[in-house]
Amino acid sequence: DAERDSFTAGKFPDNFKWSFATAAYQIEGAWDADGKGKNIWDTFSQTDGNVQNNDTGNDACKSYYNMVRDVSNMKSLGVKDYRFSLSWARLCPTGKCKDASGQEKRGIDHYHKFLDLLIEADIEPFVTLYHWDLPQNLETTYKGWEGAQVVEDFGDYARLVFSEYGHKVKNWITLNEAEVVCDLGYGIGVFAPGKANLKSQFDCRHHTVLAHTKAYHIYNDEFRATQKGQIGITMNTDWYEGFNESKDNYDAAQRWMDLQLGFWADPIYLTGDYPESVLKNNNDTILQRFTAEQISQNKGAADFFGLNHYTTRLVTDGNAAGENKGVDYTQHTCPQWPQAGSEWLYSVPWGYKKLLTYIHNRYDSEQYPIYVTENGVSSRGNGTDFEPELDDQWRIDHYTGYIGQMKRAIDEDKANVQVYTAWSLMDNFEWASGYTERFGMVWVNFTDPARPTYFKDSALFYSDLITTNELQCSDGTNDGTCKAA
Ligand code: GBH
């Protein structure tokens, strides 16, 4: 892999944007402040046994009360772009945003204040509408993403958000990683709301496509002309590489790609409909089909291609026992791949280049520029450490490798990547792993009620990259080819 992971240091295109990302439930805390309604992650994390150490996001980084801290951290690092998400249940405690009676003024004002701080600091907001924190009431009354009504309710929420904040926000992301929401939340049950059912999983998947498309058309029809912003969806995918040269393994990797990425990307950026392998391998009692009208609404329903990417898998045809070939697949990793603090996360820079080139070719990045909305790496801790651990050269190596491969995809393969976003600005509530995994470039002391923060070495590395727009080799040189660390 060392050969494949090498890259040429140097400048990124002018106007390339370097951003940081976070999500409301992972950083805000203040779970019941100012009239906020309960959401499915409040319920899930407050129930024993769902999250490591029974950690919750009740307080998290207390960003709700520390807006100035967060903005000034970014300002001192020279950040010009910030991706964060809105808490639906802060704005509309029961999830019903249609009428003023369902809206919570204090929640609405909170994000006005935050946006004003960003704008004053000259930081451009990228706002995600949904990063996994569904108002509990919608789960309780119609099973959340399983119910068709969620499409309407998401549309009403989106309309409220566009009309409130659209003069301050020009970059909208509808959903973060719908695949994770549905597969882990409704299919396996390791994430909120904790259901494990194949039909639930696919109903959820189907409704997320429709909800995205709905919000896109609301923006397009009612707001675009006056607000002149852009809107897209963010999908997460690993890179899936055939285990070896065999055609069967290659096809198996493609099927997996179809299920994890193509399920959303094909309807929106390609055909309006699900990928062929998805249609073929799922009968219509499991997979709801789009109507002709929906297909035409899906197609082209985005201005950019939002991508979260972390890791790579090698794929063989058939299940672990080698059965069900042509339909199933099995994932493998390499013993040489460095593993992060998260069990699922291996550092494989070359996979990132292949993925970007794949997306460029299949979904036409000239028409739909690629915005990388997350990429990052974790260390393991226990959330109760109070001694900041700031020397993270290994994290700098990870970022250097991935960003170097992104540069190659741009330079060599003409992938039109315009935005790169590091996950995350600061350590935060890592979902079912609680505070045991730290993804931040800024260290947070979770044992101190004041939540002081400290820059890790990686924050200074990233700051340098942002201000120079130029990637250096890990050894500090930038003339010629960098060997992978
Ligand atoms: C992103 O998901 C999320 O958008 C972000 O909120 C999160 O903090 C970040 O990554 C880091 O994880 O528990 O073994 O079943 C990335 C995709 C999907 C990777 C769920 C981890 C859980 C595997 N994630 N997966 S497991």
PDB file of N, CA, C and O in Angstrom, residues 198-199 201-203 206 259 263 274-290 327:
ATOM      1  N   LEU A 198     -35.949  -5.955   9.088  1.00  0.00           N
ATOM      2  CA  LEU A 198     -35.576  -5.667   7.698  1.00  0.00           C
ATOM      3  C   LEU A 198     -36.577  -4.758   6.992  1.00  0.00           C
ATOM      4  O   LEU A 198     -36.204  -3.846   6.255  1.00  0.00           O
ATOM      5  N   LYS A 199     -37.847  -4.999   7.244  1.00  0.00           N
ATOM      6  CA  LYS A 199     -38.873  -4.172   6.606  1.00  0.00           C
ATOM      7  C   LYS A 199     -38.801  -2.727   7.119  1.00  0.00           C
ATOM      8  O   LYS A 199     -38.906  -1.765   6.350  1.00  0.00           O
ATOM      9  N   GLN A 201     -36.201  -1.254   8.228  1.00  0.00           N
ATOM     10  CA  GLN A 201     -34.986  -0.681   7.645  1.00  0.00           C
ATOM     11  C   GLN A 201     -35.260  -0.161   6.225  1.00  0.00           C
ATOM     12  O   GLN A 201     -34.873   0.967   5.877  1.00  0.00           O
ATOM     13  N   PHE A 202     -35.949  -0.937   5.426  1.00  0.00           N
ATOM     14  CA  PHE A 202     -36.179  -0.520   4.035  1.00  0.00           C
ATOM     15  C   PHE A 202     -37.269   0.538   3.915  1.00  0.00           C
ATOM     16  O   PHE A 202     -37.195   1.396   3.036  1.00  0.00           O
ATOM     17  N   ASP A 203     -38.256   0.503   4.781  1.00  0.00           N
ATOM     18  CA  ASP A 203     -39.236   1.601   4.775  1.00  0.00           C
ATOM     19  C   ASP A 203     -38.538   2.905   5.133  1.00  0.00           C
ATOM     20  O   ASP A 203     -38.764   3.948   4.518  1.00  0.00           O
ATOM     21  N   HIS A 206     -36.456   4.129   2.160  1.00  0.00           N
ATOM     22  CA  HIS A 206     -37.316   4.700   1.114  1.00  0.00           C
ATOM     23  C   HIS A 206     -37.785   6.110   1.505  1.00  0.00           C
ATOM     24  O   HIS A 206     -37.748   7.042   0.702  1.00  0.00           O
ATOM     25  N   LEU A 259     -25.753  -0.666  -2.540  1.00  0.00           N
ATOM     26  CA  LEU A 259     -26.632  -0.684  -1.374  1.00  0.00           C
ATOM     27  C   LEU A 259     -26.299   0.435  -0.388  1.00  0.00           C
ATOM     28  O   LEU A 259     -27.188   1.021   0.216  1.00  0.00           O
ATOM     29  N   PHE A 263     -28.071   3.574  -3.375  1.00  0.00           N
ATOM     30  CA  PHE A 263     -29.479   3.599  -2.956  1.00  0.00           C
ATOM     31  C   PHE A 263     -29.994   5.041  -2.906  1.00  0.00           C
ATOM     32  O   PHE A 263     -31.150   5.312  -3.202  1.00  0.00           O
ATOM     33  N   TYR A 274     -33.728   3.383  -7.999  1.00  0.00           N
ATOM     34  CA  TYR A 274     -32.720   2.588  -7.305  1.00  0.00           C
ATOM     35  C   TYR A 274     -31.810   1.871  -8.298  1.00  0.00           C
ATOM     36  O   TYR A 274     -32.214   1.587  -9.426  1.00  0.00           O
ATOM     37  N   PRO A 275     -30.583   1.545  -7.847  1.00  0.00           N
ATOM     38  CA  PRO A 275     -29.670   0.796  -8.726  1.00  0.00           C
ATOM     39  C   PRO A 275     -30.265  -0.560  -9.106  1.00  0.00           C
ATOM     40  O   PRO A 275     -31.039  -1.135  -8.333  1.00  0.00           O
ATOM     41  N   GLU A 276     -29.850  -1.048 -10.261  1.00  0.00           N
ATOM     42  CA  GLU A 276     -30.387  -2.321 -10.755  1.00  0.00           C
ATOM     43  C   GLU A 276     -30.239  -3.462  -9.758  1.00  0.00           C
ATOM     44  O   GLU A 276     -31.166  -4.243  -9.553  1.00  0.00           O
ATOM     45  N   SER A 277     -29.055  -3.579  -9.140  1.00  0.00           N
ATOM     46  CA  SER A 277     -28.838  -4.710  -8.221  1.00  0.00           C
ATOM     47  C   SER A 277     -29.782  -4.616  -7.023  1.00  0.00           C
ATOM     48  O   SER A 277     -30.232  -5.632  -6.494  1.00  0.00           O
ATOM     49  N   VAL A 278     -30.088  -3.397  -6.600  1.00  0.00           N
ATOM     50  CA  VAL A 278     -30.999  -3.218  -5.459  1.00  0.00           C
ATOM     51  C   VAL A 278     -32.415  -3.633  -5.862  1.00  0.00           C
ATOM     52  O   VAL A 278     -33.120  -4.316  -5.112  1.00  0.00           O
ATOM     53  N   LEU A 279     -32.834  -3.254  -7.058  1.00  0.00           N
ATOM     54  CA  LEU A 279     -34.167  -3.621  -7.545  1.00  0.00           C
ATOM     55  C   LEU A 279     -34.264  -5.134  -7.728  1.00  0.00           C
ATOM     56  O   LEU A 279     -35.277  -5.756  -7.401  1.00  0.00           O
ATOM     57  N   LYS A 280     -33.191  -5.716  -8.221  1.00  0.00           N
ATOM     58  CA  LYS A 280     -33.200  -7.144  -8.528  1.00  0.00           C
ATOM     59  C   LYS A 280     -33.188  -7.992  -7.259  1.00  0.00           C
ATOM     60  O   LYS A 280     -33.858  -9.028  -7.191  1.00  0.00           O
ATOM     61  N   ASN A 281     -32.434  -7.569  -6.253  1.00  0.00           N
ATOM     62  CA  ASN A 281     -32.224  -8.431  -5.087  1.00  0.00           C
ATOM     63  C   ASN A 281     -33.211  -8.207  -3.946  1.00  0.00           C
ATOM     64  O   ASN A 281     -33.084  -8.843  -2.900  1.00  0.00           O
ATOM     65  N   ASN A 282     -34.162  -7.302  -4.114  1.00  0.00           N
ATOM     66  CA  ASN A 282     -35.137  -7.044  -3.046  1.00  0.00           C
ATOM     67  C   ASN A 282     -36.541  -7.036  -3.627  1.00  0.00           C
ATOM     68  O   ASN A 282     -36.856  -6.186  -4.456  1.00  0.00           O
ATOM     69  N   ASN A 283     -37.362  -7.990  -3.205  1.00  0.00           N
ATOM     70  CA  ASN A 283     -38.722  -8.014  -3.754  1.00  0.00           C
ATOM     71  C   ASN A 283     -39.541  -6.850  -3.198  1.00  0.00           C
ATOM     72  O   ASN A 283     -39.133  -6.183  -2.245  1.00  0.00           O
ATOM     73  N   ASP A 284     -40.693  -6.608  -3.794  1.00  0.00           N
ATOM     74  CA  ASP A 284     -41.385  -5.366  -3.448  1.00  0.00           C
ATOM     75  C   ASP A 284     -42.216  -5.457  -2.176  1.00  0.00           C
ATOM     76  O   ASP A 284     -42.880  -4.505  -1.805  1.00  0.00           O
ATOM     77  N   THR A 285     -42.143  -6.572  -1.453  1.00  0.00           N
ATOM     78  CA  THR A 285     -42.700  -6.519  -0.093  1.00  0.00           C
ATOM     79  C   THR A 285     -41.675  -5.877   0.858  1.00  0.00           C
ATOM     80  O   THR A 285     -42.040  -5.306   1.874  1.00  0.00           O
ATOM     81  N   ILE A 286     -40.399  -5.975   0.511  1.00  0.00           N
ATOM     82  CA  ILE A 286     -39.359  -5.322   1.323  1.00  0.00           C
ATOM     83  C   ILE A 286     -39.066  -3.919   0.804  1.00  0.00           C
ATOM     84  O   ILE A 286     -38.992  -2.951   1.561  1.00  0.00           O
ATOM     85  N   LEU A 287     -38.885  -3.808  -0.496  1.00  0.00           N
ATOM     86  CA  LEU A 287     -38.493  -2.524  -1.079  1.00  0.00           C
ATOM     87  C   LEU A 287     -39.679  -1.867  -1.785  1.00  0.00           C
ATOM     88  O   LEU A 287     -40.162  -2.378  -2.798  1.00  0.00           O
ATOM     89  N   GLN A 288     -40.114  -0.739  -1.248  1.00  0.00           N
ATOM     90  CA  GLN A 288     -41.170   0.014  -1.943  1.00  0.00           C
ATOM     91  C   GLN A 288     -40.594   0.607  -3.220  1.00  0.00           C
ATOM     92  O   GLN A 288     -39.480   1.105  -3.229  1.00  0.00           O
ATOM     93  N   ARG A 289     -41.369   0.558  -4.298  1.00  0.00           N
ATOM     94  CA  ARG A 289     -40.935   1.124  -5.576  1.00  0.00           C
ATOM     95  C   ARG A 289     -41.401   2.572  -5.698  1.00  0.00           C
ATOM     96  O   ARG A 289     -42.455   2.934  -5.183  1.00  0.00           O
ATOM     97  N   PHE A 290     -40.623   3.382  -6.414  1.00  0.00           N
ATOM     98  CA  PHE A 290     -41.039   4.753  -6.705  1.00  0.00           C
ATOM     99  C   PHE A 290     -42.104   4.761  -7.792  1.00  0.00           C
ATOM    100  O   PHE A 290     -42.080   3.939  -8.700  1.00  0.00           O
ATOM    101  N   VAL A 327     -25.419 -12.592  -4.778  1.00  0.00           N
ATOM    102  CA  VAL A 327     -26.345 -11.731  -4.035  1.00  0.00           C
ATOM    103  C   VAL A 327     -25.637 -11.151  -2.801  1.00  0.00           C
ATOM    104  O   VAL A 327     -25.589  -9.951  -2.598  1.00  0.00           O
TER     105      VAL A 327
END
